[in-house]
């Protein structure tokens, strides 16, 4: 994807092919400072690859060592012995639920904002404010977003979204609270990918659609959205991987109970209002830093997390490849 | 839709600000300064109950601010050097097969959740540093003030560097690709060797992108909470450079990780207001960073390279 594309005029016919050894000066004739810099560049590049490989291999080794199928399908339980504390079915379901809520909220927001910025964008000052506010969201630490969520959901206005203590204080921690803050985390990559996709659509496609008598809305629905589908998919995948990997919001906003604890009598809504955990908070709680201190289970859960992240990475890669490298979505913007 | 996003940002600033106000009101700006023992101050807050007296708000957050500045700046400087070198490696030096391997690797490193970095840190690196790198005489030399377990500055900075480097590489690589090949070829034709040409022409041309990468990486390092809370030793202690090498192993705490460490105390109004004040400082610095990045990039725009 980062291959350097040569402009056609840069290579006159008959010129030696790039990468051919013939005309390059050999590093052996360089000055010492240059040789050192060259060596440093190689070491830095290869070193990073080594670090990544060792992280993946180590997590894989630990995961296979400690992961048992029954861990996946049993619920966490209180207990003092390792074999009593159960598995992490609830955290897995919690991660899935959070992802679902977060994506369901951030997709309309992100795509809507990107469409408005790219297709309407008037008045200009408002568009600029919106764009920089998304930049601010992208730069805000997740721990701050978590505290903000707590401040919001502890308002009595939002009491229905979590449970209320006997004294009248709103607890402010639930799947809804955490999920909606997760949507803020997933928003920037989704927005950036969609906007860049829309900006890359050539103007003549819109003009052709207008010439056929379609309205602006119809153009957006029938022409533009299908064209940028793969960008939206990339943005969504990146958003999902950020939601899955986020710990601070879960620790603060999900109430930190290992099991899913529904609140209220209505089955589905009770779970949404209730507290629980996700894979990340399970790892955190079971590491020596948390209360559980069960490193084997932390490793096993982290292995699942790692597999999910790897799978999402592969999906992004695949989407990118199927599109060719014509309009590469900005990896950087997506990471931000 | 778009207005909702803006409204969320405004609401965020307003709410965090409102909750943080009592702390600033009682302490003024000396809040950021040194003095007193932070951990006893926080215990006072927790003990103060639901209606805290004004004295319970007293806090000097300097150890946290110092810890944040220290970890962030060291990690960002390390990451800057590593990422510029390895971006040059990926784009200009590596053979095509290696390059195809490196790009997914970078992306993978960027998307590993911070809790996994923290787990590896606390279960692998911290025991290693504690058992093999710290000698018992070093432990004895500071035993009156802190206990050295291995969790501390060194491990924190190493992991933080690994976490933020891929972000910088992604931005820098993208900019490197967009520099016209002919510029570099011109420099080579003038007699520079290929590496010099890259350093003198290409890297200079992508300065706006490097600034953007710096800003982004700093924001990320400032806000990293979970990983640091796991590997930093979580003592409100300001590492002292005067201790020599031991300095590297001393525990610390940053603003973000302190929020995680004390989040169970959110019920006590004094402590809760303090936590929001820390969050407000983080929010403010993230905002200032993006403004600073924008201002720095302005005069560099004339290079016509997108950053």
XYZ file of C-alpha atoms in Angstrom:
643
model
C 0.000 0.000 0.000
C 2.884 2.304 0.616
C 4.552 1.380 -2.633
C 5.953 4.397 -4.321
C 4.260 4.913 -7.636
C 6.519 6.421 -10.193
C 5.131 9.054 -12.452
C 5.371 7.812 -16.037
C 7.645 10.647 -17.079
C 10.080 9.835 -14.301
C 11.265 6.750 -16.119
C 12.275 7.398 -19.736
C 12.372 4.282 -21.890
C 15.633 2.511 -21.537
C 16.414 3.885 -18.107
C 17.644 1.315 -15.621
C 14.822 -0.138 -13.576
C 14.390 1.159 -10.042
C 16.026 -1.114 -7.560
C 18.648 -2.220 -10.018
C 21.964 -2.284 -8.245
C 23.970 -0.827 -11.102
C 23.864 2.868 -10.476
C 23.475 2.971 -6.726
C 26.461 3.976 -4.727
C 27.412 1.196 -2.367
C 26.943 2.081 1.318
C 30.489 0.827 1.867
C 31.851 3.977 0.271
C 29.743 6.307 2.434
C 30.864 8.384 5.337
C 30.704 6.767 8.751
C 27.892 8.991 9.955
C 25.778 8.004 6.989
C 26.523 4.344 7.467
C 25.487 4.594 11.096
C 22.241 6.301 10.135
C 21.562 3.606 7.573
C 22.174 0.903 10.134
C 19.935 2.711 12.634
C 17.121 2.860 10.096
C 17.404 -0.865 9.431
C 17.525 -1.655 13.135
C 14.502 0.529 13.884
C 12.444 -1.028 11.107
C 13.369 -4.612 11.829
C 13.140 -4.039 15.576
C 9.528 -2.938 15.318
C 8.678 -6.020 13.275
C 10.377 -8.152 15.916
C 8.441 -6.486 18.738
C 5.155 -7.054 16.947
C 6.024 -10.661 16.203
C 7.043 -11.339 19.783
C 3.846 -9.805 21.161
C 1.686 -11.934 18.861
C 3.683 -15.112 19.450
C 3.834 -14.627 23.207
C 0.115 -13.966 23.497
C -0.545 -16.961 21.259
C 1.671 -19.199 23.369
C 0.071 -18.085 26.623
C -3.390 -18.268 25.127
C -2.996 -21.836 23.929
C -1.441 -22.728 27.246
C -4.285 -21.418 29.370
C -7.358 -21.330 27.163
C -9.841 -24.117 27.800
C -13.129 -24.409 25.936
C -15.115 -24.412 29.158
C -13.714 -20.967 29.986
C -15.492 -19.646 26.933
C -18.884 -20.982 27.874
C -19.071 -20.604 31.626
C -20.033 -17.506 33.522
C -17.715 -15.796 35.948
C -18.447 -16.645 39.572
C -17.199 -15.382 42.882
C -14.731 -17.692 44.539
C -11.365 -17.885 46.170
C -9.946 -20.786 44.169
C -8.904 -20.477 40.537
C -11.149 -23.365 39.488
C -14.197 -21.805 41.142
C -14.167 -18.436 39.466
C -15.580 -19.651 36.190
C -14.919 -18.441 32.679
C -15.649 -15.351 30.697
C -18.890 -15.859 28.839
C -20.316 -12.663 30.288
C -17.358 -10.488 29.292
C -17.562 -11.794 25.726
C -21.274 -11.020 25.565
C -20.549 -7.652 27.152
C -18.001 -6.787 24.479
C -20.473 -7.796 21.784
C -23.243 -5.730 23.336
C -21.056 -2.643 23.736
C -19.873 -2.928 20.142
C -23.440 -3.218 18.934
C -24.640 -0.155 20.862
C -21.571 1.888 19.998
C -21.724 1.153 16.285
C -25.496 1.566 16.095
C -25.140 5.069 17.523
C -21.989 6.166 15.738
C -22.885 5.003 12.217
C -25.739 7.453 11.661
C -23.771 10.204 13.407
C -20.540 9.614 11.528
C -22.032 9.063 8.098
C -24.498 11.907 8.553
C -21.777 14.320 9.561
C -19.485 13.176 6.732
C -22.275 13.532 4.153
C -23.122 16.990 5.370
C -19.495 18.118 5.386
C -18.685 16.685 1.962
C -21.924 17.359 0.103
C -23.394 20.480 1.689
C -20.864 22.073 4.024
C -22.631 25.432 4.225
C -22.299 27.752 6.020
C -18.558 27.258 5.876
C -17.858 28.429 9.413
C -20.266 25.856 10.779
C -18.619 23.112 8.736
C -15.256 24.128 10.077
C -16.542 24.045 13.653
C -18.019 20.597 13.143
C -14.833 19.264 11.628
C -12.660 20.607 14.408
C -15.014 19.306 17.046
C -14.610 15.820 15.611
C -10.865 16.397 15.727
C -11.191 17.327 19.389
C -13.166 14.158 20.069
C -10.395 12.197 18.376
C -7.776 13.829 20.562
C -9.654 13.487 23.834
C -8.353 10.720 26.090
C -10.874 7.940 26.619
C -10.642 8.347 30.368
C -11.935 11.914 30.025
C -14.763 10.720 27.806
C -15.596 8.154 30.473
C -15.783 10.775 33.230
C -17.910 12.950 30.968
C -20.278 10.027 30.426
C -20.542 9.542 34.146
C -21.386 13.211 34.635
C -24.098 13.000 31.975
C -25.708 9.754 32.980
C -25.823 10.670 36.646
C -28.248 13.483 35.807
C -31.730 12.603 37.001
C -32.901 13.230 33.429
C -31.120 10.045 32.384
C -32.247 7.991 35.368
C -34.127 5.486 33.164
C -30.829 4.432 31.566
C -29.296 3.050 34.735
C -30.551 2.123 38.159
C -31.376 4.527 40.935
C -30.075 3.984 44.407
C -32.484 4.049 47.339
C -31.437 7.567 48.320
C -32.415 8.920 44.901
C -28.892 9.135 43.504
C -28.589 7.928 39.940
C -25.871 5.315 39.568
C -25.054 6.357 36.002
C -23.333 3.141 35.029
C -24.918 0.743 32.547
C -24.497 -0.807 29.133
C -26.349 2.121 27.608
C -24.065 4.641 29.281
C -20.890 2.825 28.287
C -22.165 2.028 24.790
C -23.106 5.594 24.001
C -19.706 6.860 25.108
C -18.170 4.104 22.972
C -19.913 5.665 19.998
C -17.840 8.812 20.579
C -14.694 6.682 20.412
C -15.744 5.020 17.170
C -16.936 8.246 15.578
C -13.650 9.825 14.358
C -12.385 6.890 12.239
C -15.835 6.350 10.771
C -16.235 10.025 9.939
C -12.765 10.390 8.447
C -13.038 7.291 6.266
C -16.472 8.245 4.941
C -15.552 11.868 4.306
C -12.357 10.961 2.478
C -14.284 8.454 0.383
C -16.918 11.034 -0.523
C -14.309 13.655 -1.390
C -12.616 11.138 -3.685
C -15.791 10.512 -5.701
C -15.286 12.371 -8.983
C -17.620 15.307 -9.593
C -18.844 13.919 -12.907
C -20.627 11.092 -11.133
C -22.748 13.599 -9.239
C -23.275 15.665 -12.374
C -24.369 12.609 -14.363
C -26.878 11.816 -11.678
C -28.240 15.378 -11.650
C -28.412 15.323 -15.440
C -30.655 12.286 -15.218
C -33.024 14.371 -13.146
C -32.291 12.858 -9.762
C -32.564 15.066 -6.731
C -29.706 15.650 -4.348
C -31.078 13.240 -1.779
C -31.604 10.546 -4.413
C -28.067 11.094 -5.671
C -26.706 10.592 -2.211
C -28.739 7.462 -1.648
C -28.372 5.797 -5.022
C -24.977 6.977 -6.234
C -22.744 8.246 -3.483
C -23.465 5.885 -0.608
C -23.016 2.735 -2.727
C -19.757 4.148 -4.081
C -18.249 4.772 -0.673
C -19.539 1.516 0.814
C -16.052 0.104 1.206
C -14.831 3.268 2.941
C -17.717 3.039 5.368
C -16.859 -0.615 5.962
C -13.239 0.267 6.691
C -14.296 3.031 9.051
C -16.724 0.721 10.836
C -14.091 -1.967 11.262
C -11.646 0.509 12.710
C -14.360 1.837 14.987
C -15.180 -1.674 16.154
C -11.555 -2.404 16.909
C -11.312 0.755 18.983
C -14.465 -0.141 20.902
C -13.253 -3.666 21.541
C -9.896 -2.437 22.764
C -11.125 0.281 25.074
C -10.755 -0.294 28.789
C -11.116 3.014 30.581
C -14.734 3.561 29.584
C -15.690 0.041 30.610
C -13.960 0.268 33.956
C -15.643 3.554 34.814
C -18.990 3.326 33.103
C -20.003 -0.311 33.190
C -20.049 -0.704 36.940
C -17.268 -3.262 37.018
C -19.353 -6.271 37.950
C -17.950 -9.421 36.396
C -21.358 -10.905 35.638
C -24.031 -9.187 33.630
C -26.407 -7.882 36.285
C -29.734 -6.847 34.757
C -31.696 -4.056 36.421
C -35.443 -4.130 36.393
C -37.865 -6.787 35.332
C -38.077 -6.319 31.560
C -35.746 -8.906 30.046
C -33.925 -7.124 27.222
C -34.018 -3.600 28.578
C -32.976 -4.834 31.995
C -29.667 -5.999 30.601
C -29.117 -2.689 28.834
C -29.762 -0.822 32.071
C -27.648 -3.217 34.048
C -23.968 -3.426 34.756
C -21.430 -5.955 33.542
C -17.974 -6.324 32.111
C -16.161 -6.645 28.819
C -13.116 -8.616 27.766
C -10.829 -5.657 28.382
C -12.088 -4.978 31.884
C -11.924 -8.712 32.594
C -8.257 -8.729 31.632
C -7.660 -5.633 33.748
C -9.441 -7.055 36.786
C -7.630 -10.373 36.565
C -4.192 -8.865 36.105
C -2.146 -8.140 39.219
C -3.328 -4.538 38.928
C -6.965 -5.476 39.521
C -8.673 -7.396 42.280
C -8.924 -10.827 40.746
C -5.226 -11.538 40.266
C -5.677 -14.621 38.112
C -2.999 -14.189 35.434
C -3.913 -17.413 33.617
C -7.436 -16.189 32.985
C -6.181 -12.748 32.079
C -3.909 -14.332 29.474
C -6.718 -16.481 28.104
C -9.083 -13.516 27.789
C -6.337 -11.347 26.311
C -5.738 -14.085 23.740
C -9.380 -13.909 22.644
C -9.053 -10.127 22.466
C -5.915 -10.448 20.380
C -7.606 -12.870 17.968
C -10.477 -10.413 17.537
C -8.063 -7.558 16.846
C -6.102 -9.651 14.340
C -9.327 -10.638 12.575
C -10.416 -7.003 12.338
C -7.004 -6.081 10.960
C -7.345 -8.749 8.289
C -10.769 -7.404 7.345
C -9.411 -3.878 6.932
C -6.551 -5.252 4.859
C -8.949 -7.228 2.693
C -11.257 -4.291 2.070
C -8.263 -2.177 1.145
C -6.968 -4.791 -1.243
C -10.274 -5.499 -2.974
C -10.506 -1.837 -3.809
C -7.019 -1.710 -5.227
C -4.848 1.094 -4.002
C -6.652 3.726 -6.031
C -8.009 5.813 -3.192
C -6.334 4.639 -0.063
C -8.242 5.693 3.016
C -5.866 7.552 5.256
C -4.579 4.970 7.666
C -3.409 7.763 9.857
C -6.738 9.498 10.031
C -8.328 6.195 10.841
C -5.950 5.508 13.675
C -6.470 8.965 15.041
C -26.249 15.062 12.936
C -23.162 17.147 12.695
C -24.521 19.591 15.222
C -24.978 16.717 17.655
C -21.241 16.081 17.546
C -20.467 19.708 18.254
C -23.047 19.732 21.013
C -21.377 16.689 22.546
C -18.016 18.435 22.566
C -19.453 21.583 24.125
C -21.317 19.492 26.683
C -18.127 17.635 27.483
C -16.186 20.805 28.216
C -19.072 22.288 30.208
C -19.785 19.209 32.325
C -16.196 18.388 33.106
C -15.620 22.062 33.868
C -18.624 22.292 36.203
C -17.601 19.206 38.114
C -14.011 20.371 38.333
C -14.838 23.895 39.475
C -14.875 23.333 43.286
C -11.291 22.127 43.176
C -10.059 25.139 41.291
C -12.187 27.421 43.430
C -10.637 26.183 46.660
C -7.079 25.816 45.472
C -6.454 28.415 42.822
C -3.505 27.772 40.572
C -1.277 26.580 43.398
C -3.230 23.371 42.766
C -0.694 22.511 40.098
C 2.295 23.205 42.309
C 4.311 20.915 44.554
C 3.859 20.511 48.274
C 2.378 18.125 50.806
C 1.846 14.437 50.418
C -0.638 13.717 47.681
C -1.746 10.383 49.030
C -2.621 11.731 52.477
C -4.425 14.637 50.850
C -6.558 12.199 48.907
C -7.265 10.152 52.008
C -8.508 13.333 53.664
C -10.878 13.832 50.758
C -12.229 10.325 51.016
C -12.679 10.689 54.740
C -14.461 14.014 54.395
C -17.762 12.366 53.416
C -20.715 13.767 51.538
C -20.466 17.379 52.708
C -16.754 18.100 52.673
C -15.399 21.224 54.361
C -13.405 23.578 52.169
C -10.144 22.358 53.672
C -10.765 18.854 52.291
C -10.311 20.127 48.756
C -6.704 20.996 49.413
C -4.442 19.264 46.920
C -1.098 19.739 45.241
C -1.142 17.765 42.050
C 2.466 18.366 41.087
C 3.640 14.709 41.275
C 0.944 13.743 38.784
C 1.622 16.644 36.443
C 5.315 15.924 36.649
C 4.769 12.204 36.006
C 2.614 12.998 33.000
C 5.096 15.464 31.532
C 8.026 13.160 32.155
C 6.578 9.981 30.636
C 4.999 11.807 27.729
C 8.025 13.824 26.733
C 10.539 10.994 27.016
C 8.300 8.565 25.154
C 7.487 11.072 22.430
C 11.134 11.942 21.834
C 12.106 8.260 21.627
C 9.149 7.540 19.376
C 10.020 10.451 17.106
C 13.517 9.162 16.402
C 12.408 5.569 15.976
C 9.451 6.410 13.785
C 11.336 8.715 11.419
C 14.083 6.124 10.989
C 11.730 3.216 10.485
C 9.481 5.163 8.107
C 12.542 5.856 5.972
C 13.356 2.181 6.228
C 9.872 1.085 5.203
C 9.450 3.463 2.298
C 12.938 4.010 0.928
C 15.253 1.239 2.021
C 13.397 -2.002 2.600
C 13.089 -4.507 -0.226
C 9.539 -4.808 -1.533
C 8.870 -8.127 0.197
C 9.855 -6.724 3.584
C 7.800 -3.629 2.974
C 4.709 -5.669 2.306
C 5.304 -7.349 5.645
C 6.016 -4.157 7.563
C 2.825 -2.290 6.754
C 0.388 -4.778 8.316
C 2.772 -5.163 11.230
C 2.658 -1.448 11.944
C -1.092 -1.433 11.689
C -1.291 -4.369 14.060
C 0.937 -2.662 16.617
C -1.292 0.403 16.407
C -4.437 -1.558 17.112
C -3.328 -3.782 19.979
C -5.527 -2.735 22.918
C -3.696 -0.891 25.668
C -4.796 -3.427 28.240
C -2.792 -6.119 26.428
C 0.288 -3.913 26.478
C -0.378 -3.398 30.165
C -0.760 -7.116 30.777
C 2.515 -7.935 29.060
C 4.131 -5.101 30.962
C 2.936 -6.142 34.378
C 3.444 -9.882 33.939
C 6.620 -9.977 31.852
C 8.579 -6.717 31.894
C 7.965 -5.610 35.479
C 9.158 -8.891 37.057
C 12.105 -8.946 34.663
C 13.193 -5.436 35.573
C 12.503 -6.057 39.240
C 14.504 -9.274 39.423
C 17.343 -8.712 37.016
C 17.964 -5.032 36.442
C 17.523 -3.602 39.924
C 20.243 -4.624 42.346
C 19.478 -4.966 46.018
C 21.844 -2.144 46.853
C 19.807 0.105 44.595
C 16.677 -0.974 46.408
C 18.323 -0.233 49.723
C 19.463 3.203 48.623
C 15.915 4.573 48.431
C 14.119 2.284 50.843
C 13.187 5.165 53.104
C 11.040 6.796 50.462
C 9.870 4.235 47.930
C 9.939 0.531 47.330
C 11.331 -0.522 43.967
C 9.442 -3.439 42.452
C 10.332 -2.977 38.818
C 7.135 -1.133 38.013
C 8.135 2.405 37.241
C 9.439 4.952 34.833
C 11.517 2.644 32.627
C 8.819 0.083 31.854
C 6.197 2.797 31.424
C 8.264 4.743 28.938
C 9.288 1.647 26.956
C 5.721 0.433 26.524
C 4.409 3.917 25.867
C 6.999 4.325 23.113
C 5.973 1.053 21.502
C 2.352 2.173 21.683
C 2.739 5.577 20.051
C 5.424 4.782 17.473
C 3.062 3.049 15.004
C 0.743 6.064 14.959
C 3.610 8.333 14.029
C 4.908 5.879 11.436
C 1.527 5.697 9.747
C 1.357 9.478 9.347
C 4.997 9.891 8.345
C 4.897 7.031 5.821
C 1.853 8.497 4.176
C 3.609 11.831 3.770
C 6.830 10.218 2.551
C 4.908 8.496 -0.234
C 3.385 11.783 -1.361
C 6.736 13.551 -1.873
C 7.524 13.624 -5.595
C 10.265 11.150 -6.495
C 11.899 13.712 -8.740
C 12.890 15.868 -5.756
C 14.931 13.085 -4.287
C 16.323 12.086 -7.642
C 17.425 15.656 -8.151
C 19.356 15.535 -4.906
C 20.977 12.247 -5.871
C 21.917 13.725 -9.226
C 23.638 16.546 -7.360
C 25.902 13.978 -5.752
C 24.245 13.124 -2.453
C 24.080 9.495 -1.532
C 20.546 8.060 -1.337
C 20.283 8.236 2.436
C 21.509 11.823 2.577
C 19.058 12.693 -0.170
C 16.188 11.290 1.850
C 17.241 13.086 5.014
C 18.007 16.386 3.319
C 15.097 16.630 0.916
C 12.286 14.237 1.679
C 12.300 14.466 5.443
C 12.557 18.231 5.265
C 9.604 18.356 2.916
C 7.349 16.380 5.224
C 7.914 18.520 8.314
C 4.204 19.396 8.593
C 3.370 15.701 8.665
C 5.976 15.088 11.328
C 4.470 17.867 13.430
C 1.018 16.367 12.955
C 2.366 12.986 14.001
C 3.998 14.512 17.069
C 0.788 16.197 18.124
C -1.238 13.041 17.688
C 1.273 10.892 19.517
C 1.526 13.364 22.382
C -2.238 13.415 22.735
C -2.285 9.647 22.839
C 0.532 9.448 25.374
C -1.070 12.076 27.616
C -4.331 10.235 27.743
C -3.043 6.711 28.179
C -4.585 5.578 31.445
C -5.065 1.844 31.784
C -1.633 0.734 30.645
C 0.175 3.261 32.834
C -1.995 2.463 35.807
C -0.928 -1.174 35.393
C 2.836 -0.794 34.947
C 3.828 2.473 36.588
C 3.749 1.259 40.165
C 0.880 3.644 40.969
C 2.564 5.607 43.711
C 2.029 9.346 43.798
C 5.743 9.868 43.815
C 7.764 12.216 41.675
C 10.890 10.378 40.445
C 13.988 12.318 41.413
C 16.751 12.637 38.814
C 19.173 13.207 41.695
C 18.961 9.514 42.555
C 21.087 8.628 39.559
C 20.253 5.412 37.745
C 17.630 4.460 40.298
C 15.605 7.323 38.852
C 14.678 5.010 35.990
C 13.063 2.476 38.288
C 11.105 4.778 40.560
C 7.336 4.452 40.513
C 5.129 7.283 39.400
C 1.588 8.124 38.486
C 0.166 10.260 35.718
C -2.994 12.354 35.633
C -4.860 9.807 33.526
C -3.738 6.758 35.443
C -4.588 8.431 38.753
C -8.177 8.809 37.544
C -8.328 5.058 36.956
C -6.688 4.322 40.300
C -9.129 6.449 42.286
C -12.313 5.939 40.295
C -13.883 3.988 43.126
C -13.740 7.122 45.246
C -16.077 9.021 42.909
C -18.767 8.939 45.601
C -16.890 11.420 47.769
C -17.608 14.887 46.341
C -14.190 16.328 47.137
C -12.338 13.489 45.450
C -14.785 13.337 42.570
C -14.282 17.032 41.909
C -10.531 16.453 42.001
C -10.789 13.649 39.457
C -12.813 15.905 37.182
C -10.175 18.592 37.619
C -7.497 16.173 36.416
C -9.704 15.269 33.488
C -10.171 18.946 32.753
C -6.419 19.484 32.673
C -6.118 16.593 30.219
C -8.934 17.931 28.075
C -7.412 21.385 28.078
C -3.984 20.122 27.079
C -5.434 17.938 24.310
C -7.225 21.011 22.993
C -4.102 23.164 23.260
C -2.122 20.494 21.429
C -4.405 20.524 18.432
C -4.326 24.321 18.327
C -0.533 24.298 18.591
C -0.257 21.688 15.846
C -2.434 23.817 13.591
C -0.389 26.955 14.253
C 2.938 25.219 13.678
C 1.732 23.709 10.448
C 0.592 27.041 8.991
C 4.002 28.452 7.936
C 5.075 25.016 6.769
C 2.217 24.751 4.297
C 4.247 26.417 1.568
C 6.072 23.155 0.990
C 2.804 22.060 -0.556
C 3.017 18.696 1.082
C -0.119 17.644 2.807
C 0.380 17.020 6.481
